[in-house]
PDB file of C-alpha atoms in Angstrom:
ATOM      1  CA  MET A 433       0.000   0.000   0.000  1.00  0.00           C
ATOM      2  CA  ALA A 434       1.220   3.487  -0.846  1.00  0.00           C
ATOM      3  CA  ILE A 435       0.151   4.761   2.598  1.00  0.00           C
ATOM      4  CA  ALA A 436       2.299   2.126   4.278  1.00  0.00           C
ATOM      5  CA  ARG A 437       5.276   3.096   2.121  1.00  0.00           C
ATOM      6  CA  GLU A 438       4.989   6.703   3.283  1.00  0.00           C
ATOM      7  CA  LEU A 439       4.889   5.649   6.928  1.00  0.00           C
ATOM      8  CA  ARG A 440       7.869   3.337   6.527  1.00  0.00           C
ATOM      9  CA  HIS A 441       9.747   6.200   4.880  1.00  0.00           C
ATOM     10  CA  TRP A 442       9.138   8.226   8.067  1.00  0.00           C
ATOM     11  CA  GLY A 443      10.610   5.417  10.150  1.00  0.00           C
ATOM     12  CA  PHE A 444       7.454   3.657  11.368  1.00  0.00           C
ATOM     13  CA  SER A 445       7.665  -0.117  11.289  1.00  0.00           C
ATOM     14  CA  PHE A 446       4.757  -2.542  11.235  1.00  0.00           C
ATOM     15  CA  PRO A 447       4.198  -6.030   9.829  1.00  0.00           C
ATOM     16  CA  ILE A 448       3.668  -6.824   6.164  1.00  0.00           C
ATOM     17  CA  ILE A 449       0.448  -8.832   6.049  1.00  0.00           C
ATOM     18  CA  HIS A 450      -0.673 -10.870   3.024  1.00  0.00           C
ATOM     19  CA  SER A 451      -3.741 -12.646   4.402  1.00  0.00           C
ATOM     20  CA  TRP A 452      -6.281 -12.592   7.205  1.00  0.00           C
ATOM     21  CA  SER A 453      -4.759 -15.693   8.809  1.00  0.00           C
ATOM     22  CA  GLU A 454      -1.347 -13.981   8.883  1.00  0.00           C
ATOM     23  CA  PHE A 455      -2.957 -10.938  10.462  1.00  0.00           C
ATOM     24  CA  THR A 456      -4.733 -12.840  13.249  1.00  0.00           C
ATOM     25  CA  GLY A 457      -1.679 -14.985  13.901  1.00  0.00           C
ATOM     26  CA  SER A 458       0.588 -11.970  14.144  1.00  0.00           C
ATOM     27  CA  ILE A 459      -1.802 -10.213  16.538  1.00  0.00           C
ATOM     28  CA  LEU A 460      -1.789 -13.224  18.875  1.00  0.00           C
ATOM     29  CA  THR A 461       1.997 -13.117  18.920  1.00  0.00           C
ATOM     30  CA  ALA A 462       2.197  -9.350  19.324  1.00  0.00           C
ATOM     31  CA  SER A 463      -0.384  -9.305  22.132  1.00  0.00           C
ATOM     32  CA  LYS A 464       2.323 -10.714  24.377  1.00  0.00           C
ATOM     33  CA  LEU A 465       4.756  -7.976  23.317  1.00  0.00           C
ATOM     34  CA  ASP A 466       3.572  -4.713  21.763  1.00  0.00           C
ATOM     35  CA  LEU A 467       0.365  -4.017  19.841  1.00  0.00           C
ATOM     36  CA  GLY A 468       1.546  -0.558  18.793  1.00  0.00           C
ATOM     37  CA  PRO A 469       2.576  -1.454  15.212  1.00  0.00           C
ATOM     38  CA  PHE A 470      -0.757  -3.209  14.661  1.00  0.00           C
ATOM     39  CA  ARG A 471      -2.659  -0.090  15.707  1.00  0.00           C
ATOM     40  CA  ILE A 472      -0.877   1.791  12.942  1.00  0.00           C
ATOM     41  CA  PHE A 473      -1.549  -1.071  10.518  1.00  0.00           C
ATOM     42  CA  ALA A 474      -5.255  -1.035  11.394  1.00  0.00           C
ATOM     43  CA  TYR A 475      -5.405   2.716  10.695  1.00  0.00           C
ATOM     44  CA  VAL A 476      -3.665   2.169   7.362  1.00  0.00           C
ATOM     45  CA  VAL A 477      -6.275  -0.405   6.345  1.00  0.00           C
ATOM     46  CA  TYR A 478      -9.121   1.838   7.494  1.00  0.00           C
ATOM     47  CA  GLN A 479      -7.857   4.949   5.702  1.00  0.00           C
ATOM     48  CA  ASN A 480      -7.217   2.937   2.541  1.00  0.00           C
ATOM     49  CA  TRP A 481     -10.787   1.611   2.675  1.00  0.00           C
ATOM     50  CA  ARG A 482     -12.223   5.112   3.178  1.00  0.00           C
ATOM     51  CA  SER A 483     -10.164   6.511   0.315  1.00  0.00           C
ATOM     52  CA  ARG A 484     -11.277   3.751  -2.065  1.00  0.00           C
ATOM     53  CA  ASN A 485     -14.936   4.327  -1.167  1.00  0.00           C
ATOM     54  CA  ALA A 486     -14.598   8.090  -1.652  1.00  0.00           C
ATOM     55  CA  LYS A 487     -12.996   7.604  -5.049  1.00  0.00           C
ATOM     56  CA  LEU A 488     -15.677   5.081  -6.050  1.00  0.00           C
ATOM     57  CA  HIS A 489     -18.447   7.572  -5.229  1.00  0.00           C
ATOM     58  CA  GLY A 490     -16.781  10.521  -6.948  1.00  0.00           C
ATOM     59  CA  GLN A 491     -15.816  12.275  -3.721  1.00  0.00           C
ATOM     60  CA  ASP A 492     -12.551  13.929  -2.716  1.00  0.00           C
ATOM     61  CA  PHE A 493      -9.920  11.485  -1.500  1.00  0.00           C
ATOM     62  CA  GLY A 494      -6.499  12.214  -0.114  1.00  0.00           C
ATOM     63  CA  THR A 495      -3.141  11.308  -1.569  1.00  0.00           C
ATOM     64  CA  PRO A 496      -1.144   8.595   0.244  1.00  0.00           C
ATOM     65  CA  LEU A 497       0.988  11.298   1.852  1.00  0.00           C
ATOM     66  CA  VAL A 498      -2.055  13.163   3.168  1.00  0.00           C
ATOM     67  CA  LEU A 499      -3.653   9.942   4.415  1.00  0.00           C
ATOM     68  CA  ALA A 500      -0.436   8.928   6.176  1.00  0.00           C
ATOM     69  CA  ALA A 501      -0.309  12.317   7.903  1.00  0.00           C
ATOM     70  CA  SER A 502      -3.967  11.899   8.887  1.00  0.00           C
ATOM     71  CA  ILE A 503      -3.141   8.588  10.543  1.00  0.00           C
ATOM     72  CA  MET A 504      -0.358  10.200  12.543  1.00  0.00           C
ATOM     73  CA  GLU A 505      -2.736  13.029  13.470  1.00  0.00           C
ATOM     74  CA  ASN A 506      -5.278  10.677  15.010  1.00  0.00           C
ATOM     75  CA  ILE A 507      -3.205   8.041  16.750  1.00  0.00           C
ATOM     76  CA  ASP A 508      -1.166   8.086  19.948  1.00  0.00           C
ATOM     77  CA  CYS A 509       2.090   7.793  18.030  1.00  0.00           C
ATOM     78  CA  ALA A 510       4.327   8.064  21.045  1.00  0.00           C
ATOM     79  CA  SER A 511       3.127   4.662  22.261  1.00  0.00           C
ATOM     80  CA  THR A 512       3.038   2.877  18.905  1.00  0.00           C
ATOM     81  CA  SER A 513       6.579   3.185  17.551  1.00  0.00           C
ATOM     82  CA  PRO A 514       9.982   4.645  18.437  1.00  0.00           C
ATOM     83  CA  SER A 515       9.511   7.037  15.523  1.00  0.00           C
ATOM     84  CA  GLY A 516       6.354   8.271  17.207  1.00  0.00           C
ATOM     85  CA  ARG A 517       8.496  10.388  19.474  1.00  0.00           C
ATOM     86  CA  TYR A 518       8.740  12.835  16.570  1.00  0.00           C
ATOM     87  CA  TRP A 519       4.959  13.212  16.560  1.00  0.00           C
ATOM     88  CA  GLY A 520       3.428  12.638  19.961  1.00  0.00           C
ATOM     89  CA  THR A 521       3.596  14.985  22.893  1.00  0.00           C
ATOM     90  CA  ASN A 522       1.966  12.702  25.465  1.00  0.00           C
ATOM     91  CA  ARG A 523       5.158  10.884  26.440  1.00  0.00           C
ATOM     92  CA  LEU A 524       3.948   8.919  29.448  1.00  0.00           C
ATOM     93  CA  HIS A 525       7.384   7.796  30.518  1.00  0.00           C
ATOM     94  CA  ARG A 526       9.089  11.203  30.283  1.00  0.00           C
ATOM     95  CA  PRO A 527       9.159  13.916  32.989  1.00  0.00           C
ATOM     96  CA  LEU A 528       6.030  16.056  32.832  1.00  0.00           C
ATOM     97  CA  SER A 529       8.148  19.216  32.452  1.00  0.00           C
ATOM     98  CA  ILE A 530       9.439  17.965  29.088  1.00  0.00           C
ATOM     99  CA  PHE A 531       6.810  18.006  26.374  1.00  0.00           C
ATOM    100  CA  TRP A 532       8.013  19.622  23.142  1.00  0.00           C
ATOM    101  CA  CYS A 533       8.797  16.963  20.571  1.00  0.00           C
ATOM    102  CA  PRO A 534      10.717  17.422  17.286  1.00  0.00           C
ATOM    103  CA  PRO A 535       9.103  16.793  13.894  1.00  0.00           C
ATOM    104  CA  PRO A 536      10.235  14.093  11.432  1.00  0.00           C
ATOM    105  CA  PRO A 537      13.194  14.789   9.128  1.00  0.00           C
ATOM    106  CA  GLU A 538      12.629  17.554   6.553  1.00  0.00           C
ATOM    107  CA  TRP A 539       9.525  18.773   8.400  1.00  0.00           C
ATOM    108  CA  ILE A 540       9.056  22.020  10.315  1.00  0.00           C
ATOM    109  CA  LYS A 541       6.919  22.316  13.421  1.00  0.00           C
ATOM    110  CA  ILE A 542       5.185  25.628  14.080  1.00  0.00           C
ATOM    111  CA  ASN A 543       3.721  26.399  17.508  1.00  0.00           C
ATOM    112  CA  VAL A 544       1.188  29.200  17.953  1.00  0.00           C
ATOM    113  CA  ASP A 545      -0.381  30.767  21.029  1.00  0.00           C
ATOM    114  CA  GLY A 546      -2.391  33.773  22.156  1.00  0.00           C
ATOM    115  CA  ALA A 547      -2.476  35.637  25.469  1.00  0.00           C
ATOM    116  CA  LEU A 548      -5.211  37.958  26.746  1.00  0.00           C
ATOM    117  CA  LEU A 549      -4.987  40.694  29.399  1.00  0.00           C
ATOM    118  CA  THR A 550      -7.845  42.056  31.498  1.00  0.00           C
ATOM    119  CA  ASN A 551      -7.730  45.414  29.665  1.00  0.00           C
ATOM    120  CA  ASN A 552      -8.480  43.781  26.274  1.00  0.00           C
ATOM    121  CA  GLY A 553      -4.833  43.947  25.353  1.00  0.00           C
ATOM    122  CA  ALA A 554      -3.610  40.740  23.782  1.00  0.00           C
ATOM    123  CA  GLY A 555      -0.539  39.193  22.251  1.00  0.00           C
ATOM    124  CA  ILE A 556      -0.014  36.521  19.630  1.00  0.00           C
ATOM    125  CA  GLY A 557       3.138  34.474  19.292  1.00  0.00           C
ATOM    126  CA  LEU A 558       4.590  31.701  17.180  1.00  0.00           C
ATOM    127  CA  THR A 559       7.773  29.705  16.869  1.00  0.00           C
ATOM    128  CA  ALA A 560       9.100  27.485  14.087  1.00  0.00           C
ATOM    129  CA  ARG A 561      11.680  24.738  14.615  1.00  0.00           C
ATOM    130  CA  ASP A 562      13.018  21.805  12.630  1.00  0.00           C
ATOM    131  CA  ARG A 563      13.974  18.260  13.559  1.00  0.00           C
ATOM    132  CA  HIS A 564      17.001  19.309  15.578  1.00  0.00           C
ATOM    133  CA  GLY A 565      15.149  21.921  17.617  1.00  0.00           C
ATOM    134  CA  PRO A 566      17.085  25.135  16.911  1.00  0.00           C
ATOM    135  CA  LEU A 567      15.191  28.273  16.098  1.00  0.00           C
ATOM    136  CA  VAL A 568      13.937  28.796  12.542  1.00  0.00           C
ATOM    137  CA  LEU A 569      11.792  31.760  13.560  1.00  0.00           C
ATOM    138  CA  ALA A 570      10.102  33.294  16.592  1.00  0.00           C
ATOM    139  CA  ALA A 571       7.657  36.162  16.290  1.00  0.00           C
ATOM    140  CA  GLY A 572       5.024  38.044  18.223  1.00  0.00           C
ATOM    141  CA  SER A 573       2.674  40.968  17.934  1.00  0.00           C
ATOM    142  CA  GLY A 574       0.161  42.885  20.001  1.00  0.00           C
ATOM    143  CA  ILE A 575      -3.550  43.221  19.188  1.00  0.00           C
ATOM    144  CA  MET A 576      -6.702  44.508  20.889  1.00  0.00           C
ATOM    145  CA  HIS A 577      -9.468  41.965  21.558  1.00  0.00           C
ATOM    146  CA  TRP A 578     -11.737  40.705  24.319  1.00  0.00           C
ATOM    147  CA  ASP A 579     -12.355  37.138  23.096  1.00  0.00           C
ATOM    148  CA  PRO A 580      -9.650  34.599  24.010  1.00  0.00           C
ATOM    149  CA  GLY A 581     -10.786  32.246  21.229  1.00  0.00           C
ATOM    150  CA  GLN A 582     -10.369  34.974  18.629  1.00  0.00           C
ATOM    151  CA  VAL A 583      -6.933  35.787  20.016  1.00  0.00           C
ATOM    152  CA  GLU A 584      -5.884  32.131  19.679  1.00  0.00           C
ATOM    153  CA  LEU A 585      -7.261  32.073  16.141  1.00  0.00           C
ATOM    154  CA  GLY A 586      -5.445  35.312  15.382  1.00  0.00           C
ATOM    155  CA  ALA A 587      -2.184  33.689  16.468  1.00  0.00           C
ATOM    156  CA  LEU A 588      -2.640  30.939  13.900  1.00  0.00           C
ATOM    157  CA  LEU A 589      -3.669  33.358  11.157  1.00  0.00           C
ATOM    158  CA  SER A 590      -0.664  35.558  11.923  1.00  0.00           C
ATOM    159  CA  LEU A 591       1.514  32.850  10.438  1.00  0.00           C
ATOM    160  CA  ARG A 592       0.850  34.266   6.963  1.00  0.00           C
ATOM    161  CA  ARG A 593       2.737  37.433   7.985  1.00  0.00           C
ATOM    162  CA  PHE A 594       5.818  35.511   9.049  1.00  0.00           C
ATOM    163  CA  LEU A 595       6.271  32.829   6.392  1.00  0.00           C
ATOM    164  CA  THR A 596       9.935  32.168   5.607  1.00  0.00           C
ATOM    165  CA  PRO A 597      11.610  30.370   2.687  1.00  0.00           C
ATOM    166  CA  ALA A 598      12.431  27.482   5.043  1.00  0.00           C
ATOM    167  CA  MET A 599       8.718  27.024   5.809  1.00  0.00           C
ATOM    168  CA  LEU A 600       7.737  27.232   2.146  1.00  0.00           C
ATOM    169  CA  GLU A 601      10.395  24.723   1.155  1.00  0.00           C
ATOM    170  CA  ALA A 602       9.801  22.254   4.008  1.00  0.00           C
ATOM    171  CA  LYS A 603       8.535  18.844   2.962  1.00  0.00           C
ATOM    172  CA  ASP A 604       5.665  19.044   5.432  1.00  0.00           C
ATOM    173  CA  ILE A 605       4.412  21.348   8.193  1.00  0.00           C
ATOM    174  CA  ILE A 606       2.969  20.567  11.616  1.00  0.00           C
ATOM    175  CA  ILE A 607       1.039  23.394  13.276  1.00  0.00           C
ATOM    176  CA  GLU A 608       0.450  22.972  17.000  1.00  0.00           C
ATOM    177  CA  GLY A 609      -1.602  25.000  19.458  1.00  0.00           C
ATOM    178  CA  ASP A 610      -2.985  24.498  22.954  1.00  0.00           C
ATOM    179  CA  CYS A 611      -6.511  25.770  22.161  1.00  0.00           C
ATOM    180  CA  LYS A 612      -8.409  22.651  21.119  1.00  0.00           C
ATOM    181  CA  ASN A 613     -11.455  24.516  19.821  1.00  0.00           C
ATOM    182  CA  VAL A 614      -9.370  26.616  17.420  1.00  0.00           C
ATOM    183  CA  ILE A 615      -7.283  23.665  16.193  1.00  0.00           C
ATOM    184  CA  ASP A 616     -10.386  21.523  15.632  1.00  0.00           C
ATOM    185  CA  PHE A 617     -12.201  24.390  13.891  1.00  0.00           C
ATOM    186  CA  CYS A 618      -9.312  25.088  11.515  1.00  0.00           C
ATOM    187  CA  ARG A 619      -8.835  21.391  10.823  1.00  0.00           C
ATOM    188  CA  ARG A 620     -12.514  20.990   9.905  1.00  0.00           C
ATOM    189  CA  THR A 621     -12.352  24.110   7.739  1.00  0.00           C
ATOM    190  CA  LEU A 622      -9.382  22.763   5.786  1.00  0.00           C
ATOM    191  CA  GLN A 623     -11.137  19.425   5.297  1.00  0.00           C
ATOM    192  CA  ARG A 624     -14.241  20.890   3.652  1.00  0.00           C
ATOM    193  CA  SER A 625     -15.029  19.828   0.087  1.00  0.00           C
ATOM    194  CA  THR A 626     -13.034  21.799  -2.432  1.00  0.00           C
ATOM    195  CA  TRP A 627     -16.028  22.241  -4.740  1.00  0.00           C
ATOM    196  CA  SER A 628     -18.066  24.242  -2.226  1.00  0.00           C
ATOM    197  CA  THR A 629     -18.113  28.032  -2.237  1.00  0.00           C
ATOM    198  CA  PRO A 630     -15.257  29.176   0.016  1.00  0.00           C
ATOM    199  CA  THR A 631     -16.358  30.563   3.367  1.00  0.00           C
ATOM    200  CA  ILE A 632     -14.736  33.625   4.917  1.00  0.00           C
ATOM    201  CA  MET A 633     -12.696  31.364   7.164  1.00  0.00           C
ATOM    202  CA  GLU A 634     -11.572  29.221   4.240  1.00  0.00           C
ATOM    203  CA  GLN A 635     -10.387  32.369   2.521  1.00  0.00           C
ATOM    204  CA  GLU A 636      -8.511  33.394   5.680  1.00  0.00           C
ATOM    205  CA  LEU A 637      -6.749  30.021   5.765  1.00  0.00           C
ATOM    206  CA  ALA A 638      -6.048  29.944   2.023  1.00  0.00           C
ATOM    207  CA  PHE A 639      -2.436  31.016   2.621  1.00  0.00           C
ATOM    208  CA  LEU A 640      -1.762  27.530   4.025  1.00  0.00           C
ATOM    209  CA  ALA A 641      -1.999  26.255   0.450  1.00  0.00           C
ATOM    210  CA  GLU A 642       1.438  27.810  -0.065  1.00  0.00           C
ATOM    211  CA  LEU A 643       2.826  25.227   2.366  1.00  0.00           C
ATOM    212  CA  ASN A 644       3.334  21.541   1.706  1.00  0.00           C
ATOM    213  CA  ASN A 645       0.972  19.098   3.427  1.00  0.00           C
ATOM    214  CA  VAL A 646      -0.105  20.973   6.547  1.00  0.00           C
ATOM    215  CA  MET A 647      -1.376  19.013   9.531  1.00  0.00           C
ATOM    216  CA  MET A 648      -2.658  20.444  12.807  1.00  0.00           C
ATOM    217  CA  ARG A 649      -2.391  19.077  16.319  1.00  0.00           C
ATOM    218  CA  HIS A 650      -3.780  20.094  19.669  1.00  0.00           C
ATOM    219  CA  ILE A 651      -1.136  19.867  22.401  1.00  0.00           C
ATOM    220  CA  PRO A 652      -0.965  20.433  26.175  1.00  0.00           C
ATOM    221  CA  ARG A 653      -0.121  23.921  27.365  1.00  0.00           C
ATOM    222  CA  GLU A 654       3.210  22.616  28.676  1.00  0.00           C
ATOM    223  CA  ALA A 655       4.227  21.739  25.131  1.00  0.00           C
ATOM    224  CA  ASN A 656       3.671  25.309  23.991  1.00  0.00           C
ATOM    225  CA  ARG A 657       5.838  27.266  26.400  1.00  0.00           C
ATOM    226  CA  LEU A 658       8.013  28.958  23.791  1.00  0.00           C
ATOM    227  CA  ALA A 659       5.057  30.260  21.752  1.00  0.00           C
ATOM    228  CA  ASP A 660       3.375  31.356  24.988  1.00  0.00           C
ATOM    229  CA  TYR A 661       6.475  33.360  25.889  1.00  0.00           C
ATOM    230  CA  CYS A 662       6.390  35.085  22.491  1.00  0.00           C
ATOM    231  CA  ALA A 663       2.699  35.931  22.918  1.00  0.00           C
ATOM    232  CA  LYS A 664       3.398  37.646  26.251  1.00  0.00           C
ATOM    233  CA  TYR A 665       6.786  39.169  25.473  1.00  0.00           C
ATOM    234  CA  ASP A 666       5.698  42.478  23.906  1.00  0.00           C
ATOM    235  CA  MET A 667       1.989  43.166  23.471  1.00  0.00           C
ATOM    236  CA  TYR A 668       2.568  46.630  22.032  1.00  0.00           C
ATOM    237  CA  ASN A 669       5.006  45.943  19.191  1.00  0.00           C
ATOM    238  CA  THR A 670       5.848  43.373  16.560  1.00  0.00           C
ATOM    239  CA  PHE A 671       9.111  41.460  16.774  1.00  0.00           C
ATOM    240  CA  VAL A 672      10.774  38.736  14.701  1.00  0.00           C
ATOM    241  CA  TRP A 673      13.781  36.671  15.755  1.00  0.00           C
ATOM    242  CA  THR A 674      15.546  34.421  13.262  1.00  0.00           C
ATOM    243  CA  ASP A 675      18.770  34.254  15.266  1.00  0.00           C
ATOM    244  CA  ARG A 676      18.755  32.964  18.836  1.00  0.00           C
ATOM    245  CA  MET A 677      21.596  35.348  19.642  1.00  0.00           C
ATOM    246  CA  VAL A 678      19.180  38.297  19.637  1.00  0.00           C
ATOM    247  CA  ALA A 679      16.532  36.607  21.792  1.00  0.00           C
ATOM    248  CA  PRO A 680      16.242  37.458  25.522  1.00  0.00           C
ATOM    249  CA  PRO A 681      17.709  35.106  28.159  1.00  0.00           C
ATOM    250  CA  GLU A 682      14.292  33.851  29.360  1.00  0.00           C
ATOM    251  CA  PHE A 683      13.428  32.734  25.830  1.00  0.00           C
ATOM    252  CA  LEU A 684      16.766  30.926  25.484  1.00  0.00           C
ATOM    253  CA  GLU A 685      16.197  29.131  28.798  1.00  0.00           C
ATOM    254  CA  ILE A 686      12.901  27.666  27.552  1.00  0.00           C
ATOM    255  CA  LEU A 687      14.457  26.781  24.201  1.00  0.00           C
ATOM    256  CA  GLN A 688      17.341  25.022  25.931  1.00  0.00           C
ATOM    257  CA  ALA A 689      14.956  23.129  28.215  1.00  0.00           C
ATOM    258  CA  ASP A 690      13.163  21.830  25.110  1.00  0.00           C
ATOM    259  CA  LEU A 691      16.477  20.845  23.529  1.00  0.00           C
ATOM    260  CA  ASP A 692      17.579  19.059  26.709  1.00  0.00           C
ATOM    261  CA  GLY A 693      14.345  17.073  26.735  1.00  0.00           C
ATOM    262  CA  MET A 694      14.564  15.969  23.110  1.00  0.00           C
ATOM    263  CA  PRO A 695      15.402  12.391  22.153  1.00  0.00           C
ATOM    264  CA  ASN A 696      18.646  11.837  20.247  1.00  0.00           C
ATOM    265  CA  VAL A 697      17.914  12.510  16.559  1.00  0.00           C
TER     266      VAL A 697
END
């Protein structure tokens, strides 16, 4: 299956099954060890079945790359494969203070966050990092708003102002935020049928089409500390850091803590 090839290319390993008897036999063996690879395999089969049905009925269906990313978006990858450490943030056997997790090779992970003050002042912040964790970009800006949800959404939409060549050239992009409602809303918006008349929100998110294979994830607040710092750093001006040498010491401390908590890549 093409979906399985994409996942293996990312470093995920799971059994090659040729028949139902092989599948059931392998599950019985794996049940004594680790069922993680079979969870991924089951998702591969399910997504392949959905894609075939959609194609058969003349509906939109994703490419193998998009379907593979969708599988990783909806499974607890950290507990299914060693390569899942690049995806998951719920690492049950890691200290709770260490949450940020690097993306797969050739990907860029973008974290966004918004912060709201009692006087309707607000800040939006984002960071972009690659597999090795150093800074690709950090940015923030101040806005006026009273709705925390709109501030979180504004943080995600602000990405269009700060796109860099590295982001545009990256093989794939992961966008993470700690506001589940905003992440789910944007994900649903991007998944709407392409033939429908674009909504205002779809037009707002159209800039994401400039990026390759965007996927969105909701993460715990602890995984978003660097973006949160950017959102609160300066709510009256706009700043952009592409070199860690110009960032303040507090920012570098959080960045270093993330780097210290990363697996060896």
